[in-house]
Amino acid sequence: MANKRDYYEVLGVSRGANEAEIKTAYRKLAVRYHPDKNPGDAAAEEKFKEAAEAYSVLSVAEQRARYDRFGHAGVGAAGAQANWGAQGFGGIEDILGDLFGFGDVFGGGRSPGRRGAAQRGADLRYDLEMTLEEAAEGMTAQLRVPRLEACDACKGAGAAPGTQPESCPGCAGTGQVRYQQGFFSVSRTCGQCRGAGRVIRTPCEQCKGAGRVEREKQIEVKIPAGVETGSRLRLAGEGEAGPQGGPAGDLYVVIHVKEHELFERQGNNLYASVPVTFAQAALGSEVSVQTLEGQESLKVPAGTQTGTVFRLKGHGMPVLGGRGRGDLFVSVTVVTPTTLTREQRKLLEQLAQIEEKDLSDKGLIDKVRDIFG
């Protein structure tokens, strides 16, 4: 899904393009890349399939609305599979039939009744933002997810309670009307039922015959410790209800961990910086370091230089789905004071005099060798 191009880009139209513009753009691509006009050209065949998939989504108002809202995740399997089958393929056949003068262009035709079969609902995506502390500990999140659910009144049938959808008399329930055109058997989407294979004489008042209504559902999801930005959790059956009583799609929760003011994360390890004074670095000391679990004591040995890195084992992030934790790496920064008291200045001046005397007593090269080993 992540490697797919934007459907509007595939067809070369703007996101505000109307139905006629989308259809015209697809016709041009279908003529250009159709396999019959490019025999043996795998690249052309791939472009033809890509354009057909894009048109199968953008030509159906309901599918296009979901795609505009959620991207490829919004159409999910419906965009890559169902649209090639029961949901949107008839419109493609109609166009290709007009262009090339035949139907069943992908061979074999369709079995009767496939048009009216129940279809799987669309997958949905929910982007969940959380802090680094929440990602380290795990959490239970309450999601409010807008989605299409089966109508309670008609149980997803679309017909008013006490009535049933009827088989379409125009196509005998197949969703297709067939006739001979020369040597070819041409099939077109039934104009009476628009390919559904059935007609509803008395629509349900609650859903207006759609069989589904939009509702917002609160869903509780447990986020395991150790997740990171890009982690995905799949909640089976929590997507949209399928048309005509079909099974629901899935809900994918995509994790986004916010940047932390102290820690930088790389995999399961954390990186931080701790300031120390010149005296602490020169004489050695113990400093307090902030970790995800609280304060920890870090021993800074005498002579520590800026950039020295210390490792606090087991103070990183938990291993997702496993045992153990990463480490916390602390980089020391020696801070030079910007303001001095009179006493501090006096002491530093005395130190400077001592250092200057040492340099005069010892060659500069020897002194540098002593400092850097």
mmCIF file of C-alpha atoms in Angstrom:
data_model
loop_
_atom_site.group_PDB
_atom_site.id
_atom_site.type_symbol
_atom_site.label_atom_id
_atom_site.label_comp_id
_atom_site.label_asym_id
_atom_site.label_seq_id
_atom_site.Cartn_x
_atom_site.Cartn_y
_atom_site.Cartn_z
ATOM 1 C CA MET A 1 0.000 0.000 0.000
ATOM 2 C CA ALA A 2 2.831 2.355 0.866
ATOM 3 C CA ASN A 3 4.359 2.071 -2.642
ATOM 4 C CA LYS A 4 1.211 2.996 -4.541
ATOM 5 C CA ARG A 5 1.052 6.289 -6.376
ATOM 6 C CA ASP A 6 -1.705 8.767 -5.673
ATOM 7 C CA TYR A 7 -4.728 7.856 -7.797
ATOM 8 C CA TYR A 8 -5.222 11.453 -8.980
ATOM 9 C CA GLU A 9 -1.580 11.540 -10.036
ATOM 10 C CA VAL A 10 -1.986 8.254 -11.909
ATOM 11 C CA LEU A 11 -4.855 9.667 -13.977
ATOM 12 C CA GLY A 12 -3.263 13.105 -14.269
ATOM 13 C CA VAL A 13 -6.226 15.018 -12.847
ATOM 14 C CA SER A 14 -6.667 17.399 -9.929
ATOM 15 C CA ARG A 15 -8.363 16.350 -6.687
ATOM 16 C CA GLY A 16 -11.293 18.564 -7.629
ATOM 17 C CA ALA A 17 -11.847 16.881 -11.000
ATOM 18 C CA ASN A 18 -15.440 15.991 -11.822
ATOM 19 C CA GLU A 19 -16.707 12.605 -12.977
ATOM 20 C CA ALA A 20 -16.478 13.477 -16.665
ATOM 21 C CA GLU A 21 -12.848 14.658 -16.350
ATOM 22 C CA ILE A 22 -11.873 11.480 -14.508
ATOM 23 C CA LYS A 23 -13.566 9.319 -17.136
ATOM 24 C CA THR A 24 -11.917 11.214 -20.011
ATOM 25 C CA ALA A 25 -8.473 10.925 -18.409
ATOM 26 C CA TYR A 26 -8.909 7.202 -17.935
ATOM 27 C CA ARG A 27 -10.095 6.677 -21.527
ATOM 28 C CA LYS A 28 -6.912 8.299 -22.837
ATOM 29 C CA LEU A 29 -4.683 6.115 -20.668
ATOM 30 C CA ALA A 30 -6.663 2.975 -21.515
ATOM 31 C CA VAL A 31 -6.228 3.600 -25.250
ATOM 32 C CA ARG A 32 -2.532 4.359 -24.844
ATOM 33 C CA TYR A 33 -1.537 1.433 -22.652
ATOM 34 C CA HIS A 34 -4.056 -1.284 -23.527
ATOM 35 C CA PRO A 35 -2.282 -4.673 -23.863
ATOM 36 C CA ASP A 36 -3.776 -5.228 -27.336
ATOM 37 C CA LYS A 37 -1.973 -2.113 -28.544
ATOM 38 C CA ASN A 38 1.237 -2.928 -26.680
ATOM 39 C CA PRO A 39 1.743 -6.690 -27.035
ATOM 40 C CA GLY A 40 4.548 -8.004 -24.853
ATOM 41 C CA ASP A 41 5.155 -4.618 -23.188
ATOM 42 C CA ALA A 42 5.123 -5.361 -19.442
ATOM 43 C CA ALA A 43 5.571 -1.694 -18.509
ATOM 44 C CA ALA A 44 2.548 -0.650 -20.573
ATOM 45 C CA GLU A 45 0.465 -3.449 -19.084
ATOM 46 C CA GLU A 46 1.409 -2.312 -15.554
ATOM 47 C CA LYS A 47 0.409 1.285 -16.362
ATOM 48 C CA PHE A 48 -2.868 0.023 -17.795
ATOM 49 C CA LYS A 49 -3.637 -1.905 -14.608
ATOM 50 C CA GLU A 50 -2.599 1.052 -12.433
ATOM 51 C CA ALA A 51 -4.905 3.413 -14.339
ATOM 52 C CA ALA A 52 -7.774 0.916 -14.170
ATOM 53 C CA GLU A 53 -7.386 0.564 -10.407
ATOM 54 C CA ALA A 54 -7.315 4.338 -9.954
ATOM 55 C CA TYR A 55 -10.436 4.773 -12.078
ATOM 56 C CA SER A 56 -12.256 1.954 -10.278
ATOM 57 C CA VAL A 57 -11.920 3.922 -7.017
ATOM 58 C CA LEU A 58 -12.350 7.509 -8.205
ATOM 59 C CA SER A 59 -15.339 6.689 -10.444
ATOM 60 C CA VAL A 60 -17.427 5.465 -7.480
ATOM 61 C CA ALA A 61 -18.546 8.359 -5.287
ATOM 62 C CA GLU A 62 -18.505 6.398 -2.034
ATOM 63 C CA GLN A 63 -15.055 4.926 -2.702
ATOM 64 C CA ARG A 64 -13.672 8.287 -3.789
ATOM 65 C CA ALA A 65 -14.926 9.948 -0.591
ATOM 66 C CA ARG A 66 -13.166 7.334 1.545
ATOM 67 C CA TYR A 67 -9.979 7.665 -0.520
ATOM 68 C CA ASP A 68 -10.016 11.469 -0.168
ATOM 69 C CA ARG A 69 -10.413 11.047 3.576
ATOM 70 C CA PHE A 70 -8.061 8.192 4.398
ATOM 71 C CA GLY A 71 -5.891 7.650 1.317
ATOM 72 C CA HIS A 72 -5.091 4.099 0.165
ATOM 73 C CA ALA A 73 -5.856 2.760 3.656
ATOM 74 C CA GLY A 74 -9.411 4.074 3.278
ATOM 75 C CA VAL A 75 -10.179 1.848 0.308
ATOM 76 C CA GLY A 76 -7.917 -0.975 1.495
ATOM 77 C CA ALA A 77 -8.780 -4.282 -0.034
ATOM 78 C CA ALA A 78 -11.749 -2.670 -1.736
ATOM 79 C CA GLY A 79 -9.418 -0.498 -3.822
ATOM 80 C CA ALA A 80 -7.034 -3.248 -4.820
ATOM 81 C CA GLN A 81 -9.433 -6.185 -5.050
ATOM 82 C CA ALA A 82 -13.139 -5.499 -4.729
ATOM 83 C CA ASN A 83 -13.053 -2.719 -7.284
ATOM 84 C CA TRP A 84 -11.529 -5.138 -9.746
ATOM 85 C CA GLY A 85 -14.393 -7.466 -9.048
ATOM 86 C CA ALA A 86 -17.876 -6.701 -7.917
ATOM 87 C CA GLN A 87 -17.808 -3.027 -7.071
ATOM 88 C CA GLY A 88 -16.344 -0.888 -9.791
ATOM 89 C CA PHE A 89 -15.275 -3.066 -12.703
ATOM 90 C CA GLY A 90 -18.411 -2.637 -14.730
ATOM 91 C CA GLY A 91 -17.622 1.004 -15.462
ATOM 92 C CA ILE A 92 -14.194 0.008 -16.742
ATOM 93 C CA GLU A 93 -15.705 -2.634 -18.981
ATOM 94 C CA ASP A 94 -18.164 -0.107 -20.360
ATOM 95 C CA ILE A 95 -15.359 2.268 -21.292
ATOM 96 C CA LEU A 96 -13.203 -0.440 -22.856
ATOM 97 C CA GLY A 97 -16.195 -1.839 -24.679
ATOM 98 C CA ASP A 98 -16.803 1.594 -26.183
ATOM 99 C CA LEU A 99 -13.141 1.983 -27.104
ATOM 100 C CA PHE A 100 -12.396 -1.436 -28.517
ATOM 101 C CA GLY A 101 -15.843 -2.754 -29.426
ATOM 102 C CA PHE A 102 -15.979 -5.785 -27.149
ATOM 103 C CA GLY A 103 -16.782 -6.826 -23.602
ATOM 104 C CA ASP A 104 -15.302 -9.325 -21.129
ATOM 105 C CA VAL A 105 -11.967 -7.705 -21.966
ATOM 106 C CA PHE A 106 -10.093 -9.530 -19.213
ATOM 107 C CA GLY A 107 -11.402 -12.896 -20.215
ATOM 108 C CA GLY A 108 -13.978 -15.326 -18.951
ATOM 109 C CA GLY A 109 -16.751 -12.948 -17.964
ATOM 110 C CA ARG A 110 -18.369 -13.084 -14.541
ATOM 111 C CA SER A 111 -20.510 -15.678 -12.927
ATOM 112 C CA PRO A 112 -24.193 -14.783 -12.490
ATOM 113 C CA GLY A 113 -24.986 -13.060 -9.246
ATOM 114 C CA ARG A 114 -21.443 -11.925 -8.480
ATOM 115 C CA ARG A 115 -22.470 -8.293 -8.829
ATOM 116 C CA GLY A 116 -25.019 -8.568 -6.061
ATOM 117 C CA ALA A 117 -22.837 -10.546 -3.661
ATOM 118 C CA ALA A 118 -22.007 -9.143 -0.252
ATOM 119 C CA GLN A 119 -18.695 -7.317 -0.222
ATOM 120 C CA ARG A 120 -16.110 -6.750 2.479
ATOM 121 C CA GLY A 121 -16.123 -3.313 4.059
ATOM 122 C CA ALA A 122 -13.273 -0.855 3.715
ATOM 123 C CA ASP A 123 -10.277 -0.844 6.040
ATOM 124 C CA LEU A 124 -9.821 2.316 8.092
ATOM 125 C CA ARG A 125 -6.766 4.107 9.478
ATOM 126 C CA TYR A 126 -6.496 5.950 12.799
ATOM 127 C CA ASP A 127 -3.394 8.027 13.583
ATOM 128 C CA LEU A 128 -2.646 7.982 17.324
ATOM 129 C CA GLU A 129 -0.174 10.456 18.834
ATOM 130 C CA MET A 130 1.491 9.636 22.148
ATOM 131 C CA THR A 131 4.397 10.730 24.348
ATOM 132 C CA LEU A 132 7.692 8.878 24.704
ATOM 133 C CA GLU A 133 6.765 8.006 28.300
ATOM 134 C CA GLU A 134 3.470 6.470 27.119
ATOM 135 C CA ALA A 135 5.314 4.517 24.432
ATOM 136 C CA ALA A 136 7.752 3.216 27.080
ATOM 137 C CA GLU A 137 5.055 2.124 29.529
ATOM 138 C CA GLY A 138 2.288 1.087 27.142
ATOM 139 C CA MET A 139 -1.209 2.495 27.505
ATOM 140 C CA THR A 140 -4.901 1.937 26.932
ATOM 141 C CA ALA A 141 -6.314 4.434 24.441
ATOM 142 C CA GLN A 142 -9.935 5.351 23.816
ATOM 143 C CA LEU A 143 -10.486 5.974 20.100
ATOM 144 C CA ARG A 144 -13.501 7.690 18.574
ATOM 145 C CA VAL A 145 -13.774 6.301 15.061
ATOM 146 C CA PRO A 146 -16.334 7.554 12.495
ATOM 147 C CA ARG A 147 -17.347 4.712 10.210
ATOM 148 C CA LEU A 148 -20.174 3.169 8.202
ATOM 149 C CA GLU A 149 -22.100 0.556 10.159
ATOM 150 C CA ALA A 150 -24.919 -1.770 9.146
ATOM 151 C CA CYS A 151 -28.298 -0.122 9.515
ATOM 152 C CA ASP A 152 -30.100 -1.431 12.605
ATOM 153 C CA ALA A 153 -33.534 -1.045 11.060
ATOM 154 C CA CYS A 154 -32.982 -3.073 7.900
ATOM 155 C CA LYS A 155 -29.959 -5.145 9.084
ATOM 156 C CA GLY A 156 -27.951 -3.872 6.144
ATOM 157 C CA ALA A 157 -30.401 -4.963 3.461
ATOM 158 C CA GLY A 158 -31.425 -1.427 2.480
ATOM 159 C CA ALA A 159 -35.073 -2.403 2.174
ATOM 160 C CA ALA A 160 -37.753 -1.246 4.607
ATOM 161 C CA PRO A 161 -38.469 -3.731 7.442
ATOM 162 C CA GLY A 162 -40.920 -6.358 6.270
ATOM 163 C CA THR A 163 -39.767 -6.105 2.649
ATOM 164 C CA GLN A 164 -36.872 -7.614 0.721
ATOM 165 C CA PRO A 165 -34.717 -6.453 -2.211
ATOM 166 C CA GLU A 166 -35.886 -7.996 -5.457
ATOM 167 C CA SER A 167 -33.850 -9.528 -8.214
ATOM 168 C CA CYS A 168 -33.402 -6.964 -10.971
ATOM 169 C CA PRO A 169 -35.724 -7.778 -13.876
ATOM 170 C CA GLY A 170 -33.413 -6.041 -16.341
ATOM 171 C CA CYS A 171 -30.453 -8.388 -15.811
ATOM 172 C CA ALA A 172 -32.024 -11.303 -13.928
ATOM 173 C CA GLY A 173 -29.871 -10.512 -10.922
ATOM 174 C CA THR A 174 -26.474 -10.745 -12.657
ATOM 175 C CA GLY A 175 -25.788 -7.004 -12.717
ATOM 176 C CA GLN A 176 -24.814 -7.363 -16.411
ATOM 177 C CA VAL A 177 -26.701 -7.160 -19.659
ATOM 178 C CA ARG A 178 -25.161 -9.249 -22.443
ATOM 179 C CA TYR A 179 -25.645 -9.155 -26.183
ATOM 180 C CA GLN A 180 -23.761 -10.248 -29.292
ATOM 181 C CA GLN A 181 -21.688 -7.789 -31.291
ATOM 182 C CA GLY A 182 -20.212 -9.579 -34.248
ATOM 183 C CA PHE A 183 -18.014 -12.373 -32.971
ATOM 184 C CA PHE A 184 -17.864 -10.963 -29.462
ATOM 185 C CA SER A 185 -20.144 -11.308 -26.482
ATOM 186 C CA VAL A 186 -20.469 -7.798 -25.057
ATOM 187 C CA SER A 187 -21.472 -7.189 -21.464
ATOM 188 C CA ARG A 188 -22.555 -3.865 -20.026
ATOM 189 C CA THR A 189 -23.469 -2.776 -16.535
ATOM 190 C CA CYS A 190 -27.202 -3.017 -16.075
ATOM 191 C CA GLY A 191 -28.630 0.501 -16.141
ATOM 192 C CA GLN A 192 -31.666 -0.452 -14.091
ATOM 193 C CA CYS A 193 -29.837 -1.695 -10.975
ATOM 194 C CA ARG A 194 -26.429 -0.067 -11.731
ATOM 195 C CA GLY A 195 -24.746 -3.432 -11.467
ATOM 196 C CA ALA A 196 -26.112 -4.390 -8.038
ATOM 197 C CA GLY A 197 -28.204 -7.240 -9.422
ATOM 198 C CA ARG A 198 -31.151 -6.232 -7.270
ATOM 199 C CA VAL A 199 -33.585 -3.375 -6.847
ATOM 200 C CA ILE A 200 -35.171 -1.997 -3.710
ATOM 201 C CA ARG A 201 -38.800 -1.069 -4.201
ATOM 202 C CA THR A 202 -39.339 0.263 -0.671
ATOM 203 C CA PRO A 203 -36.120 1.772 0.755
ATOM 204 C CA CYS A 204 -35.444 1.757 4.476
ATOM 205 C CA GLU A 205 -36.281 5.172 5.922
ATOM 206 C CA GLN A 206 -33.352 5.151 8.339
ATOM 207 C CA CYS A 207 -30.575 4.534 5.813
ATOM 208 C CA LYS A 208 -32.438 5.660 2.639
ATOM 209 C CA GLY A 209 -31.791 2.295 1.043
ATOM 210 C CA ALA A 210 -28.007 2.357 1.486
ATOM 211 C CA GLY A 211 -27.997 -0.423 4.101
ATOM 212 C CA ARG A 212 -25.379 1.461 6.105
ATOM 213 C CA VAL A 213 -25.314 4.586 8.253
ATOM 214 C CA GLU A 214 -22.406 6.684 9.503
ATOM 215 C CA ARG A 215 -21.785 6.513 13.221
ATOM 216 C CA GLU A 216 -18.952 7.264 15.615
ATOM 217 C CA LYS A 217 -17.845 4.350 17.755
ATOM 218 C CA GLN A 218 -15.620 4.457 20.823
ATOM 219 C CA ILE A 219 -13.046 1.674 20.674
ATOM 220 C CA GLU A 220 -10.623 0.720 23.433
ATOM 221 C CA VAL A 221 -7.204 -0.386 22.263
ATOM 222 C CA LYS A 222 -4.228 -1.535 24.325
ATOM 223 C CA ILE A 223 -0.915 -0.134 23.076
ATOM 224 C CA PRO A 224 2.028 -2.378 24.045
ATOM 225 C CA ALA A 225 5.210 -0.955 25.550
ATOM 226 C CA GLY A 226 8.009 -0.258 23.079
ATOM 227 C CA VAL A 227 6.011 1.006 20.084
ATOM 228 C CA GLU A 228 7.594 3.662 17.902
ATOM 229 C CA THR A 229 6.525 6.019 15.143
ATOM 230 C CA GLY A 230 5.218 3.937 12.246
ATOM 231 C CA SER A 231 4.136 0.949 14.355
ATOM 232 C CA ARG A 232 0.739 -0.380 13.227
ATOM 233 C CA LEU A 233 -1.851 -2.260 15.232
ATOM 234 C CA ARG A 234 -4.582 -4.152 13.377
ATOM 235 C CA LEU A 235 -8.030 -4.405 14.947
ATOM 236 C CA ALA A 236 -9.862 -7.055 12.957
ATOM 237 C CA GLY A 237 -13.475 -6.279 12.077
ATOM 238 C CA GLU A 238 -13.375 -2.697 13.389
ATOM 239 C CA GLY A 239 -13.401 -1.088 9.942
ATOM 240 C CA GLU A 240 -16.486 -0.208 7.919
ATOM 241 C CA ALA A 241 -19.365 -2.618 7.507
ATOM 242 C CA GLY A 242 -19.546 -4.219 4.082
ATOM 243 C CA PRO A 243 -22.270 -3.304 1.586
ATOM 244 C CA GLN A 244 -25.274 -5.623 1.395
ATOM 245 C CA GLY A 245 -24.484 -7.202 4.746
ATOM 246 C CA GLY A 246 -20.877 -8.012 3.918
ATOM 247 C CA PRO A 247 -18.197 -8.497 6.606
ATOM 248 C CA ALA A 248 -16.535 -5.458 8.146
ATOM 249 C CA GLY A 249 -13.048 -4.348 7.210
ATOM 250 C CA ASP A 250 -10.218 -3.810 9.685
ATOM 251 C CA LEU A 251 -9.015 -0.769 11.604
ATOM 252 C CA TYR A 252 -5.307 0.034 11.508
ATOM 253 C CA VAL A 253 -3.967 2.195 14.339
ATOM 254 C CA VAL A 254 -0.772 3.970 13.239
ATOM 255 C CA ILE A 255 1.478 5.217 16.059
ATOM 256 C CA HIS A 256 3.163 8.630 16.131
ATOM 257 C CA VAL A 257 5.512 9.220 19.095
ATOM 258 C CA LYS A 258 6.098 12.904 19.821
ATOM 259 C CA GLU A 259 9.636 14.257 20.080
ATOM 260 C CA HIS A 260 10.967 14.485 23.642
ATOM 261 C CA GLU A 261 12.634 17.558 25.101
ATOM 262 C CA LEU A 262 15.419 15.531 26.773
ATOM 263 C CA PHE A 263 15.778 12.209 24.955
ATOM 264 C CA GLU A 264 16.501 11.270 21.377
ATOM 265 C CA ARG A 265 15.422 7.768 20.413
ATOM 266 C CA GLN A 266 17.284 5.438 18.067
ATOM 267 C CA GLY A 267 15.658 2.026 18.031
ATOM 268 C CA ASN A 268 15.495 0.805 21.622
ATOM 269 C CA ASN A 269 18.297 3.111 22.807
ATOM 270 C CA LEU A 270 17.935 6.640 24.161
ATOM 271 C CA TYR A 271 20.443 9.474 23.955
ATOM 272 C CA ALA A 272 20.695 12.500 26.237
ATOM 273 C CA SER A 273 23.128 15.203 27.332
ATOM 274 C CA VAL A 274 24.062 16.250 30.873
ATOM 275 C CA PRO A 275 25.865 19.499 31.774
ATOM 276 C CA VAL A 276 28.728 19.513 34.340
ATOM 277 C CA THR A 277 30.846 22.366 35.673
ATOM 278 C CA PHE A 278 34.536 22.734 34.974
ATOM 279 C CA ALA A 279 35.299 21.789 38.565
ATOM 280 C CA GLN A 280 33.137 18.661 38.392
ATOM 281 C CA ALA A 281 34.811 17.559 35.164
ATOM 282 C CA ALA A 282 38.312 18.304 36.429
ATOM 283 C CA LEU A 283 38.001 16.886 39.953
ATOM 284 C CA GLY A 284 35.406 14.179 39.289
ATOM 285 C CA SER A 285 31.970 14.014 40.879
ATOM 286 C CA GLU A 286 28.593 12.315 40.906
ATOM 287 C CA VAL A 287 25.803 14.001 38.943
ATOM 288 C CA SER A 288 22.096 13.285 38.768
ATOM 289 C CA VAL A 289 20.783 12.106 35.377
ATOM 290 C CA GLN A 290 17.117 12.086 34.332
ATOM 291 C CA THR A 291 15.871 8.746 32.973
ATOM 292 C CA LEU A 292 12.408 7.562 31.994
ATOM 293 C CA GLU A 293 12.083 5.929 35.411
ATOM 294 C CA GLY A 294 13.369 8.892 37.432
ATOM 295 C CA GLN A 295 16.729 10.244 38.619
ATOM 296 C CA GLU A 296 19.873 8.093 38.465
ATOM 297 C CA SER A 297 23.359 8.840 39.809
ATOM 298 C CA LEU A 298 26.200 8.977 37.274
ATOM 299 C CA LYS A 299 29.860 8.933 38.366
ATOM 300 C CA VAL A 300 31.939 11.388 36.333
ATOM 301 C CA PRO A 301 35.651 10.575 36.712
ATOM 302 C CA ALA A 302 38.277 13.290 37.100
ATOM 303 C CA GLY A 303 39.518 14.755 33.840
ATOM 304 C CA THR A 304 36.295 14.079 31.898
ATOM 305 C CA GLN A 305 36.150 16.005 28.605
ATOM 306 C CA THR A 306 33.169 17.434 26.733
ATOM 307 C CA GLY A 307 31.637 14.773 24.482
ATOM 308 C CA THR A 308 32.514 11.825 26.703
ATOM 309 C CA VAL A 309 29.649 9.326 26.540
ATOM 310 C CA PHE A 310 28.515 7.146 29.432
ATOM 311 C CA ARG A 311 26.177 4.170 29.176
ATOM 312 C CA LEU A 312 23.363 3.501 31.628
ATOM 313 C CA LYS A 313 22.433 -0.093 30.878
ATOM 314 C CA GLY A 314 18.739 -0.987 30.754
ATOM 315 C CA HIS A 315 17.463 2.581 30.914
ATOM 316 C CA GLY A 316 16.336 2.767 27.283
ATOM 317 C CA MET A 317 13.046 1.710 25.673
ATOM 318 C CA PRO A 318 11.408 -1.698 26.189
ATOM 319 C CA VAL A 319 11.817 -4.224 23.403
ATOM 320 C CA LEU A 320 8.479 -4.417 21.575
ATOM 321 C CA GLY A 321 6.961 -7.864 21.948
ATOM 322 C CA GLY A 322 10.040 -9.178 23.723
ATOM 323 C CA ARG A 323 12.014 -8.977 26.938
ATOM 324 C CA GLY A 324 14.595 -6.480 28.120
ATOM 325 C CA ARG A 325 15.264 -2.843 27.386
ATOM 326 C CA GLY A 326 17.703 -0.746 25.425
ATOM 327 C CA ASP A 327 20.293 1.527 27.036
ATOM 328 C CA LEU A 328 20.569 5.232 27.811
ATOM 329 C CA PHE A 329 23.708 6.925 26.470
ATOM 330 C CA VAL A 330 24.604 10.173 28.258
ATOM 331 C CA SER A 331 26.963 12.686 26.666
ATOM 332 C CA VAL A 332 28.779 15.071 29.021
ATOM 333 C CA THR A 333 28.993 18.783 28.225
ATOM 334 C CA VAL A 334 31.421 20.888 30.270
ATOM 335 C CA VAL A 335 29.725 24.248 30.818
ATOM 336 C CA THR A 336 31.772 27.432 30.944
ATOM 337 C CA PRO A 337 30.233 29.966 33.360
ATOM 338 C CA THR A 338 29.081 33.248 31.813
ATOM 339 C CA THR A 339 29.070 35.201 35.105
ATOM 340 C CA LEU A 340 31.464 34.917 38.041
ATOM 341 C CA THR A 341 31.374 36.046 41.641
ATOM 342 C CA ARG A 342 34.334 37.955 42.998
ATOM 343 C CA GLU A 343 35.561 34.892 44.857
ATOM 344 C CA GLN A 344 35.216 32.650 41.800
ATOM 345 C CA ARG A 345 37.122 35.110 39.648
ATOM 346 C CA LYS A 346 39.917 35.351 42.250
ATOM 347 C CA LEU A 347 40.279 31.570 42.423
ATOM 348 C CA LEU A 348 40.319 31.213 38.639
ATOM 349 C CA GLU A 349 42.960 33.945 38.366
ATOM 350 C CA GLN A 350 45.099 32.022 40.849
ATOM 351 C CA LEU A 351 44.612 28.863 38.780
ATOM 352 C CA ALA A 352 45.563 30.733 35.634
ATOM 353 C CA GLN A 353 48.781 31.956 37.276
ATOM 354 C CA ILE A 354 49.680 28.413 38.318
ATOM 355 C CA GLU A 355 48.988 27.090 34.812
ATOM 356 C CA GLU A 356 51.051 29.889 33.277
ATOM 357 C CA LYS A 357 53.964 29.041 35.599
ATOM 358 C CA ASP A 358 53.661 25.360 34.668
ATOM 359 C CA LEU A 359 53.838 26.264 30.989
ATOM 360 C CA SER A 360 56.937 28.367 31.537
ATOM 361 C CA ASP A 361 58.631 25.606 33.511
ATOM 362 C CA LYS A 362 57.741 22.983 30.914
ATOM 363 C CA GLY A 363 57.928 23.091 27.202
ATOM 364 C CA LEU A 364 54.605 23.661 25.476
ATOM 365 C CA ILE A 365 54.952 20.466 23.509
ATOM 366 C CA ASP A 366 55.489 18.428 26.653
ATOM 367 C CA LYS A 367 52.500 20.096 28.307
ATOM 368 C CA VAL A 368 50.255 19.265 25.351
ATOM 369 C CA ARG A 369 51.549 15.687 25.434
ATOM 370 C CA ASP A 370 50.631 15.443 29.134
ATOM 371 C CA ILE A 371 47.131 16.779 28.531
ATOM 372 C CA PHE A 372 46.276 14.502 25.631
ATOM 373 C CA GLY A 373 48.286 11.493 26.685
#
